[in-house]
Amino acid sequence: MLISELTTPALLVERDVLDANLATMSATLPGPRLRPHVKAHKTSALARRQAGHGHTGFTCATVRECEVMAATGLGADLLLANEVLDTRRLGALVADGARVTVAVDSAETVAAAAAGGVREVLVDVNVGQNRCGCAPENAGALARAARAAGLHVRGVMGYEGHLVLVPDAAERARRTGGAMELLLRAAADVGGDVISAGGTGTHLDNTWATEIQAGSYALMDTAYGALGHPFGQALSVLGTVISVAPDRAVADVGLKALGMDHGLPTIEGAHVRACSDEHTTFVPREPVHVGGRVRVLPAHVDPTVALHERMHLVDGDTVLETWPVDMRGW
Amino acid sequence: MLISELTTPALLVERDVLDANLATMSATLPGPRLRPHVKAHKTSALARRQAGHGHTGFTCATVRECEVMAATGLGADLLLANEVLDTRRLGALVADGARVTVAVDSAETVAAAAAGGVREVLVDVNVGQNRCGCAPENAGALARAARAAGLHVRGVMGYEGHLVLVPDAAERARRTGGAMELLLRAAADVGGDVISAGGTGTHLDNTWATEIQAGSYALMDTAYGALGHPFGQALSVLGTVISVAPDRAVADVGLKALGMDHGLPTIEGAHVRACSDEHTTFVPREPVHVGGRVRVLPAHVDPTVALHERMHLVDGDTVLETWPVDMRGW
């Protein structure tokens, strides 16, 4: 099948770029040094490809992601790196033989983990992102409370998400060190052998964590791409040019097919003027024609993928495989 | 069932607000004066409720929306208010007995409509939005080309989308008049009896079109809500508070559950600080507790709905019905 036969808008993943990204990352952070974050692609077929590069543990952001990963046979060591109050579905996965570790940062989330049948937790520590995570000085007490509730405390996690897009590499490395100093101090209070942190943006800087939770590196986006990481943009949204005027053209890729929180998408050889529900209006440098195809590069991959039912693995103009985006929803 | 039993994030639709919105609009624009746009909710059960208020024709933005509407038994008069190059699936709907009219603005889209088995078109005219639509002076020639290709030309459409959010009512009405002057001139050249235009923002101003394509009025959003229209905000995203710190709280409603192109969502009694993939971080004026529920109001309804599998019709804390968002995708 050729991409010209696809219904648009359609998510395309360039196989060579994807495989190079996976190989580069697994060479840098082999096996359990990387715990790939599936929220970035929500696609079990892609997770299987990551497992093929030697990674055995995975990071999830939602209960649904854990369920699909376990059903895919990739449930040997799942970390739900988020606080969850209704843990019954996670407990059911554990009862079915999956290993699921959940983040806790409060007495309530500890109680919820124990009540739902989850047996293992990481203490989530705020290392400066100021989102979830307990204060570092409270981590030890929370670990004791978790153990008192019958939970196995595997260690700590602390996501330096406020630093992953810091453009200057030296400043990013220095500040990552500061954040990890907080996490290591908490880890000493908590015990356990897991120190989970990091993302694509800090995967080279963060030499303190025992495992890095990177996800974006597989598909990449223009926001991360601008920072000079050794990963290529594998994902694009294929559109059809549906209207052309002297000063503009319109593709059938709109904001219902694109994550917009990082701003407008990019089209090579064109200036993108605006997006609406089903349209991207752009000014091409060379003429385009109605019925032509165009590749739109999203500014943020994660929410883009969440809008699509499937992604197509392609080699140039050839569709190699079609994968359901089967971890959408909650 | 109570909303406290729902898995979060969950789309909630307040029945009383929805029904008041539908009743207000159908009193203003009864029967065929309104052609409700289903792109705003993508939910056939909600379209059936609109049909219950007397509207028989519907506006769609995608082929998928047309397919689901026809399968729902609401295919008596569907307008695909967008240019389409691959019209085979639309032709199949027509062959199955649905009435499908598609927008054309070029020789290529005329040829595509004829080739795919679509029999009826509207000439789409650019009335100043500068997205799709032919130049007004070219509308007559395009209509002749469509008739020469064997298509029935029902009339014109021209969406004044650049005016629907103009805050000053007098300015909005004046500029809508200017845009419709262009459309009426094109209509005279094109012939036919349909002049389709408008949206929720101009539904009172646009007295020139024979039918108004409003969609947002049913559920509303904070962007439209700020303009003083007689519709209430029916849609919210229910979240669970998963983390609380002295200076903030975090709900499990992130940018994968919210359309972000109009900016951050709103939470009553709180300042919303940031959204990330699965989180909204906010500063509540009154203390909230971990495990509590919070309603997050999206800035833009349409792309919010497209991220959810289902919506729950509620009366306060009681879930009355659960509707699949069955028109997602393309």
XYZ file of C-alpha atoms in Angstrom:
660
model
C 0.000 0.000 0.000
C 1.167 3.541 -0.743
C 0.571 6.515 1.523
C -1.332 8.121 -1.361
C -4.077 5.542 -0.690
C -4.474 6.467 2.989
C -7.491 8.361 4.261
C -6.259 11.702 5.596
C -5.452 12.971 8.143
C -3.218 9.989 8.908
C -0.394 9.526 11.419
C 2.827 8.422 9.723
C 5.877 6.995 11.482
C 9.074 6.752 9.431
C 10.470 3.317 10.178
C 14.120 4.208 9.625
C 13.926 7.251 11.880
C 12.024 5.349 14.573
C 14.455 2.454 14.535
C 17.441 4.795 14.638
C 15.911 6.616 17.621
C 15.296 3.346 19.466
C 18.803 2.077 18.690
C 20.487 5.336 19.717
C 18.641 5.433 23.013
C 19.191 1.759 23.862
C 22.914 2.175 23.156
C 23.013 5.125 25.572
C 20.687 3.676 28.212
C 20.637 -0.103 27.695
C 18.120 -2.561 29.138
C 16.765 -1.502 32.534
C 18.637 1.841 32.498
C 15.701 3.020 30.364
C 12.074 2.561 31.392
C 10.373 3.770 28.189
C 7.319 5.940 28.789
C 4.439 4.651 26.677
C 2.338 7.802 27.126
C 4.307 9.351 24.274
C 2.954 6.884 21.697
C 0.101 4.904 23.362
C 0.733 2.069 20.918
C 1.452 -1.480 22.082
C 3.068 -2.427 18.754
C 5.607 0.358 19.271
C 6.189 -0.740 22.872
C 6.932 -4.232 21.568
C 9.552 -2.691 19.294
C 11.086 -0.952 22.327
C 11.097 -4.298 24.181
C 12.938 -5.712 21.172
C 15.729 -3.240 21.984
C 16.162 -4.823 25.393
C 14.015 -2.697 27.698
C 11.899 -4.811 30.051
C 10.250 -2.259 32.341
C 7.862 0.406 31.081
C 6.426 3.651 32.406
C 2.696 4.381 32.093
C 0.658 7.520 32.807
C -2.819 5.965 33.000
C -4.530 2.816 34.229
C -5.598 2.105 30.635
C -1.969 2.121 29.509
C -1.143 -0.445 32.220
C -4.062 -2.646 31.169
C -3.110 -2.704 27.497
C 0.568 -3.253 28.243
C -0.276 -6.224 30.471
C -2.653 -7.634 27.835
C 0.152 -7.257 25.280
C 2.451 -9.435 27.377
C 4.610 -6.489 28.445
C 3.503 -6.437 32.080
C 6.676 -7.789 33.687
C 7.471 -4.450 35.359
C 5.043 -1.575 34.827
C 5.418 1.712 36.675
C 2.321 3.888 36.797
C 4.226 7.120 37.350
C 1.201 8.979 38.585
C -1.025 9.189 41.651
C -4.192 7.076 41.459
C -7.139 7.099 43.845
C -9.209 4.311 42.290
C -6.697 1.462 42.075
C -9.130 -1.452 41.666
C -8.270 -2.050 38.002
C -4.566 -1.991 38.887
C -5.169 -4.517 41.646
C -6.935 -6.755 39.126
C -3.834 -6.634 36.901
C -1.631 -7.619 39.843
C -3.998 -10.477 40.673
C -3.660 -11.590 37.040
C 0.124 -11.763 37.344
C 1.325 -8.369 36.108
C 3.865 -6.441 38.170
C 2.478 -2.950 38.713
C 4.176 -0.303 40.825
C 2.278 2.915 41.485
C 3.455 6.360 42.599
C 2.283 7.672 45.965
C 2.767 11.124 47.456
C 0.190 11.284 50.280
C -1.495 9.229 52.987
C -4.571 9.025 50.739
C -2.717 7.565 47.755
C -0.948 5.083 50.054
C -4.318 3.996 51.439
C -5.766 3.779 47.910
C -2.890 1.596 46.684
C -3.311 -0.808 49.601
C -7.108 -0.862 49.311
C -7.087 -1.666 45.589
C -4.687 -4.581 45.762
C -1.536 -2.890 44.488
C 1.455 -4.289 46.355
C 4.378 -2.094 45.277
C 4.899 1.645 45.284
C 7.471 4.338 44.626
C 7.423 7.464 46.745
C 6.939 10.368 44.326
C 9.095 13.336 45.338
C 8.728 16.937 44.174
C 12.150 17.851 42.777
C 11.104 21.342 41.658
C 8.464 20.741 39.013
C 5.783 21.712 41.557
C 3.140 19.348 40.248
C 2.691 16.058 42.104
C 5.203 14.601 44.561
C 5.652 15.019 48.290
C 8.162 17.449 49.757
C 11.574 15.715 49.886
C 11.702 15.961 53.678
C 8.404 14.039 53.969
C 9.446 11.089 51.790
C 10.834 8.966 54.601
C 7.677 9.265 56.731
C 5.526 8.393 53.732
C 7.628 5.298 53.040
C 7.146 4.186 56.637
C 3.389 4.711 56.320
C 3.359 2.680 53.096
C 5.245 -0.181 54.700
C 2.887 -0.032 57.690
C 0.015 -0.444 55.200
C 1.647 -3.632 53.902
C 3.110 -2.162 50.719
C 6.549 -2.919 49.340
C 8.388 0.379 48.790
C 10.732 -0.062 45.835
C 12.288 3.393 46.092
C 11.591 6.900 44.799
C 10.701 8.745 41.652
C 11.035 12.456 40.928
C 10.472 13.990 37.533
C 12.517 17.060 36.630
C 9.883 18.012 34.034
C 10.557 21.718 34.568
C 14.064 21.211 33.144
C 13.589 18.930 30.120
C 13.100 21.878 27.742
C 15.855 24.126 29.166
C 17.724 24.979 25.945
C 21.253 25.510 27.302
C 22.827 22.102 27.856
C 25.187 23.222 30.632
C 22.444 24.978 32.556
C 20.138 21.976 32.099
C 22.800 19.586 33.411
C 23.582 21.813 36.388
C 19.938 22.240 37.379
C 19.235 18.529 36.840
C 22.011 17.841 39.322
C 20.331 20.122 41.839
C 16.982 18.384 41.381
C 18.565 14.946 41.717
C 20.340 16.020 44.896
C 16.871 16.447 46.419
C 15.812 13.051 45.087
C 18.909 11.241 46.358
C 18.432 12.687 49.823
C 14.829 11.456 49.795
C 15.987 8.066 48.457
C 18.301 7.695 51.451
C 15.324 8.248 53.767
C 13.001 5.972 51.787
C 15.221 2.983 51.063
C 14.722 0.549 48.203
C 16.811 0.268 45.075
C 14.869 2.268 42.472
C 15.563 5.932 41.711
C 13.337 6.678 38.718
C 13.483 10.065 36.991
C 14.278 11.891 33.805
C 12.896 12.336 30.351
C 14.122 12.659 26.802
C 15.329 16.192 27.483
C 17.566 15.177 30.400
C 18.427 11.592 29.467
C 22.111 12.506 29.032
C 22.272 14.898 31.984
C 20.641 12.678 34.568
C 23.418 10.341 35.704
C 21.964 9.961 39.212
C 18.744 8.040 38.553
C 18.894 4.250 38.277
C 16.391 4.415 35.424
C 15.224 7.111 32.998
C 11.536 7.496 32.059
C 12.002 8.861 28.529
C 9.209 8.555 25.992
C 9.378 11.341 23.407
C 12.694 10.101 21.978
C 10.922 7.394 19.951
C 8.798 9.702 17.784
C 10.100 13.185 18.736
C 8.445 16.537 18.105
C 9.484 19.983 16.952
C 9.731 21.355 20.519
C 12.266 18.706 21.574
C 13.791 18.638 18.094
C 14.950 22.227 18.490
C 17.231 21.249 21.414
C 19.738 19.237 19.402
C 19.109 15.772 20.806
C 20.378 12.827 18.745
C 16.866 11.752 17.711
C 15.006 12.415 14.489
C 11.415 13.479 13.944
C 9.720 10.155 13.104
C 6.099 11.289 13.345
C 4.106 13.431 10.962
C 0.461 13.857 10.062
C -0.239 13.261 6.403
C -2.804 15.628 4.946
C -4.464 16.309 1.624
C -4.422 19.796 0.129
C -8.148 20.532 -0.194
C -8.112 24.179 -1.247
C -5.645 26.534 -2.903
C -5.891 30.302 -3.316
C -3.278 32.719 -4.685
C -1.994 33.579 -1.190
C -2.558 30.317 0.704
C -3.366 26.619 0.724
C -5.402 24.508 3.129
C -4.710 20.931 4.271
C -7.257 18.664 5.958
C -5.179 18.393 9.132
C -6.729 20.472 11.871
C -6.450 20.932 15.580
C -8.501 17.747 16.101
C -5.551 15.904 14.545
C -2.763 17.883 16.268
C -1.694 18.562 19.840
C -1.833 22.365 20.030
C -0.489 23.090 23.521
C 3.015 23.759 22.139
C 1.636 25.929 19.363
C 1.247 25.630 15.618
C 2.611 22.716 13.597
C 5.319 23.039 10.958
C 5.249 22.246 7.248
C 8.560 22.029 5.426
C 8.825 24.674 2.732
C 5.844 26.608 4.017
C 4.711 29.096 6.630
C 1.820 27.804 8.742
C -0.710 30.568 9.260
C -3.456 28.995 11.376
C -5.195 25.809 12.465
C -8.915 25.288 12.920
C -10.871 22.150 13.756
C -10.222 20.332 10.474
C -7.807 22.671 8.646
C -4.259 23.928 8.580
C -3.929 27.071 6.485
C -0.412 27.589 5.156
C 1.581 29.672 2.700
C 3.768 27.382 0.573
C 6.998 28.697 -0.947
C 6.482 26.520 -4.048
C 3.014 26.073 -5.576
C 0.938 23.130 -4.312
C -2.120 21.659 -6.016
C -5.518 20.551 -4.792
C -5.325 16.824 -4.133
C -1.598 16.910 -3.343
C -0.300 15.494 -0.093
C 1.564 17.344 2.642
C 3.276 16.242 5.845
C 2.422 18.321 8.892
C 4.865 18.146 11.826
C 3.135 18.531 15.199
C 4.711 20.757 17.863
C 3.872 18.202 20.569
C 3.734 14.497 19.795
C 1.981 13.068 22.876
C -1.422 14.770 22.572
C -1.262 14.439 18.775
C -1.086 10.653 18.986
C -3.975 10.636 21.487
C -6.258 12.053 18.772
C -5.678 9.225 16.274
C -7.050 5.679 16.094
C -4.023 4.294 14.297
C -0.529 5.092 13.063
C 1.096 3.848 9.876
C 4.688 2.657 9.850
C 6.095 3.843 6.528
C 9.250 3.675 4.480
C 9.040 6.799 2.364
C 5.821 6.416 0.385
C 5.216 2.763 1.281
C 2.998 1.714 4.184
C 4.694 -1.198 5.944
C 2.339 -1.788 8.869
C -0.678 -0.152 10.493
C -0.762 -0.098 14.290
C -3.799 0.684 16.448
C -3.183 3.463 18.978
C -4.660 1.102 21.533
C -3.758 2.829 24.808
C -5.981 5.899 24.321
C -8.558 6.849 26.932
C -8.484 6.199 30.665
C -25.183 5.865 39.169
C -23.495 8.858 40.774
C -20.712 10.868 39.168
C -18.529 9.927 42.139
C -18.461 6.386 40.676
C -17.158 7.510 37.257
C -13.616 6.848 36.157
C -11.914 10.211 35.700
C -11.312 12.176 33.583
C -14.926 12.013 32.395
C -16.937 14.292 30.129
C -20.111 15.532 31.838
C -23.071 17.180 30.109
C -25.612 18.885 32.346
C -28.989 17.809 31.003
C -30.900 20.908 32.077
C -28.338 23.255 30.542
C -28.149 21.212 27.327
C -31.924 21.066 26.963
C -32.263 24.794 27.656
C -29.606 25.518 25.009
C -31.378 23.336 22.450
C -34.770 24.869 23.255
C -33.465 28.444 23.124
C -31.819 27.881 19.761
C -34.767 26.063 18.191
C -37.088 28.867 19.327
C -34.795 31.405 17.631
C -33.990 29.346 14.524
C -36.729 26.723 14.206
C -36.670 23.618 12.026
C -34.651 24.051 8.834
C -33.509 27.591 9.775
C -30.850 25.779 11.827
C -28.600 23.088 10.387
C -26.859 21.952 13.608
C -23.148 21.291 13.206
C -22.321 17.901 14.702
C -18.570 18.548 14.752
C -19.067 20.371 18.050
C -20.173 17.211 19.877
C -19.488 14.199 17.575
C -22.202 12.273 19.388
C -25.151 10.726 17.559
C -27.260 10.558 20.730
C -26.934 14.321 21.081
C -27.784 14.805 17.391
C -30.945 12.767 17.978
C -31.844 15.185 20.768
C -31.343 18.099 18.338
C -33.578 16.300 15.827
C -36.152 16.051 18.599
C -36.203 19.867 18.618
C -37.306 19.880 14.993
C -34.083 20.221 13.022
C -33.934 17.827 10.077
C -30.745 18.805 8.243
C -27.311 18.553 9.836
C -23.857 19.930 9.108
C -20.806 17.646 9.220
C -17.076 18.386 9.008
C -15.803 14.889 8.156
C -16.798 11.851 6.129
C -16.925 9.831 9.356
C -19.493 12.223 10.793
C -21.669 11.725 7.690
C -21.353 7.950 7.947
C -22.385 7.798 11.589
C -25.240 10.257 11.096
C -26.587 8.179 8.208
C -26.247 4.965 10.231
C -28.136 6.687 13.063
C -31.082 7.379 10.768
C -30.333 11.105 10.581
C -29.183 11.123 6.954
C -32.172 12.890 5.398
C -30.147 16.018 4.575
C -26.461 16.032 5.484
C -24.162 18.863 4.440
C -20.461 18.077 4.492
C -19.379 21.700 4.857
C -15.843 20.981 3.762
C -13.882 20.189 0.626
C -13.264 16.480 0.055
C -10.995 14.876 -2.533
C -11.744 11.220 -1.827
C -15.540 11.113 -1.999
C -16.025 7.357 -2.476
C -17.389 6.791 1.031
C -19.804 9.702 0.546
C -20.946 8.197 -2.742
C -21.602 4.914 -0.957
C -23.840 6.750 1.538
C -25.786 8.333 -1.328
C -26.156 4.921 -2.977
C -27.539 3.650 0.335
C -30.220 6.327 0.378
C -28.716 9.157 2.405
C -28.862 12.706 1.076
C -25.337 14.115 1.166
C -24.377 17.535 -0.143
C -20.693 18.429 -0.253
C -18.901 21.777 -0.477
C -16.828 22.521 -3.586
C -14.515 25.454 -4.227
C -12.380 24.308 -7.184
C -12.445 22.332 -10.416
C -10.705 19.497 -8.565
C -13.320 19.232 -5.811
C -16.102 19.375 -8.414
C -14.448 16.525 -10.330
C -13.956 14.575 -7.092
C -17.613 14.960 -6.090
C -18.797 13.712 -9.478
C -16.274 10.862 -9.585
C -17.204 9.551 -6.138
C -20.943 9.398 -6.696
C -21.990 12.524 -4.800
C -24.879 14.175 -6.631
C -25.400 17.473 -4.842
C -23.036 20.323 -3.983
C -22.911 23.796 -2.514
C -20.406 26.273 -3.892
C -18.216 27.297 -0.958
C -17.443 31.026 -1.090
C -14.698 32.865 0.800
C -16.508 35.644 2.668
C -13.382 36.922 4.411
C -12.259 34.039 6.608
C -9.482 33.303 4.093
C -9.505 29.566 4.593
C -11.416 27.477 2.038
C -13.938 28.881 -0.425
C -13.593 30.280 -3.926
C -13.408 34.005 -4.580
C -16.979 35.370 -4.764
C -16.517 36.435 -8.382
C -15.631 32.862 -9.390
C -18.683 31.220 -7.814
C -20.899 31.437 -10.896
C -18.337 29.813 -13.182
C -17.767 27.031 -10.653
C -21.516 26.375 -10.452
C -21.647 26.078 -14.244
C -18.731 23.635 -14.157
C -20.486 21.570 -11.481
C -23.703 21.427 -13.514
C -21.690 20.461 -16.581
C -20.259 17.586 -14.518
C -23.808 16.382 -13.820
C -24.055 17.713 -10.262
C -27.088 19.410 -8.754
C -26.007 22.780 -7.327
C -28.207 23.541 -4.336
C -26.736 26.974 -3.675
C -23.864 28.492 -1.723
C -22.224 28.370 1.650
C -19.812 30.875 3.182
C -18.665 30.751 6.764
C -17.902 34.035 8.510
C -15.670 32.186 10.976
C -13.404 35.229 11.343
C -16.302 37.112 12.950
C -17.924 34.623 15.336
C -15.684 35.680 18.242
C -15.798 39.461 17.614
C -16.760 40.652 21.102
C -18.632 43.852 20.226
C -22.132 42.892 19.100
C -22.675 45.941 16.884
C -19.345 45.512 15.129
C -19.989 41.786 14.708
C -23.405 42.435 13.162
C -22.045 45.109 10.824
C -19.160 42.959 9.616
C -21.421 39.904 9.266
C -23.577 42.012 6.964
C -20.541 42.832 4.844
C -19.539 39.172 4.606
C -23.085 38.142 3.675
C -23.220 40.823 0.983
C -20.396 38.927 -0.718
C -22.251 35.644 -0.273
C -25.563 36.977 -1.611
C -23.847 38.335 -4.705
C -22.278 34.917 -5.292
C -25.648 33.252 -4.617
C -27.213 35.327 -7.378
C -24.560 34.045 -9.795
C -24.820 30.440 -8.587
C -28.581 29.929 -8.315
C -30.251 27.338 -6.113
C -32.198 27.986 -2.945
C -29.669 27.333 -0.174
C -27.563 30.060 1.444
C -25.795 28.289 4.283
C -23.606 30.239 6.718
C -23.118 31.331 10.290
C -22.198 29.852 13.601
C -23.140 30.184 17.238
C -21.327 33.530 17.450
C -23.328 35.105 14.606
C -26.587 33.179 14.834
C -28.498 36.338 15.796
C -26.582 38.669 13.461
C -26.821 36.592 10.313
C -30.303 37.330 8.969
C -29.259 36.789 5.354
C -28.511 33.055 5.257
C -31.388 30.623 4.714
C -29.833 28.303 7.297
C -27.303 28.697 10.120
C -24.592 26.061 10.761
C -24.274 26.531 14.539
C -22.828 23.756 16.669
C -21.168 25.150 19.802
C -24.475 26.427 21.228
C -25.414 22.936 22.446
C -22.489 22.434 24.839
C -20.769 25.863 24.800
C -17.274 26.731 25.987
C -15.615 29.480 27.961
C -14.455 31.341 24.822
C -18.007 31.655 23.462
C -19.415 31.963 26.964
C -17.575 35.248 27.483
C -19.564 36.887 24.649
C -22.932 36.949 26.402
C -24.866 34.527 24.196
C -28.061 33.062 25.689
C -26.543 29.592 26.133
C -25.097 27.982 29.220
C -21.934 25.964 29.650
C -23.246 22.379 29.586
C -19.930 20.564 29.257
C -17.250 20.005 31.844
C -14.529 17.464 32.478
C -14.829 15.762 35.829
C -11.503 15.151 37.514
C -10.191 13.673 40.734
C -7.839 15.653 42.949
C -4.784 13.372 43.063
C -2.271 15.562 44.888
C -2.412 18.533 47.241
C 0.451 20.739 48.432
C 0.278 23.916 50.542
C 0.368 26.160 47.458
C -1.432 24.027 44.851
C -3.559 21.025 43.952
C -3.469 18.685 40.956
C -6.421 17.088 39.135
C -6.159 14.127 36.772
C -7.477 16.149 33.823
C -4.657 16.985 31.471
C -4.155 18.298 27.980
C -5.011 14.853 26.598
C -8.512 15.420 27.986
C -8.821 19.112 27.004
C -8.722 21.109 23.779
C -5.858 23.533 24.422
C -5.911 25.746 21.310
C -7.962 28.415 23.133
C -5.711 28.239 26.173
C -6.025 26.947 29.704
C -9.257 25.591 31.162
C -11.126 27.172 34.051
C -12.013 25.806 37.487
C -14.598 27.661 39.518
C -13.105 29.011 42.736
C -9.545 28.397 41.616
C -6.720 29.787 39.518
C -5.495 27.289 36.917
C -1.701 27.397 36.764
C -0.774 24.827 34.112
C -1.790 21.726 32.200
C 0.434 18.804 31.291
C -0.431 15.516 29.604
C -2.495 14.074 32.458
C -2.634 16.952 34.977
C -4.160 20.321 35.649
C -2.303 22.158 38.404
C -4.458 24.761 40.131
C -4.554 27.032 43.159
C -7.901 26.655 44.938
C -9.297 29.513 47.017
C -10.811 27.050 49.499
C -8.907 23.908 50.560
C -9.511 20.755 48.502
C -8.638 17.220 49.546
C -7.000 14.302 47.792
C -9.759 12.142 46.354
C -12.201 15.046 45.957
C -13.805 15.779 42.626
C -13.467 18.921 40.549
C -15.141 20.143 37.351
C -12.759 21.540 34.755
C -14.276 23.824 32.111
C -12.492 23.562 28.744
C -11.710 26.736 26.798
C -12.715 25.047 23.525
C -15.382 22.363 23.457
C -14.921 20.818 19.996
C -11.392 19.415 20.344
C -12.105 18.482 23.971
C -14.940 16.180 22.954
C -12.745 14.613 20.251
C -10.399 13.316 22.980
C -13.072 11.335 24.849
C -14.719 7.986 24.123
C -17.966 8.858 25.857
C -19.911 11.643 27.561
C -22.214 11.313 30.526
C -25.546 13.120 30.648
C -25.951 14.195 34.255
C -28.432 15.919 36.505
C -26.223 17.355 39.227
C -24.482 14.359 40.764
C -26.638 11.701 39.049
C -25.596 10.054 35.790
C -28.718 9.751 33.598
C -27.237 8.308 30.398
C -23.836 7.541 28.894
C -23.380 8.350 25.214
C -20.524 7.132 23.008
C -18.696 9.943 21.206
C -19.157 7.885 18.067
C -18.213 10.388 15.351
C -14.518 10.691 16.269
C -11.828 9.997 13.713
C -11.982 10.455 9.951
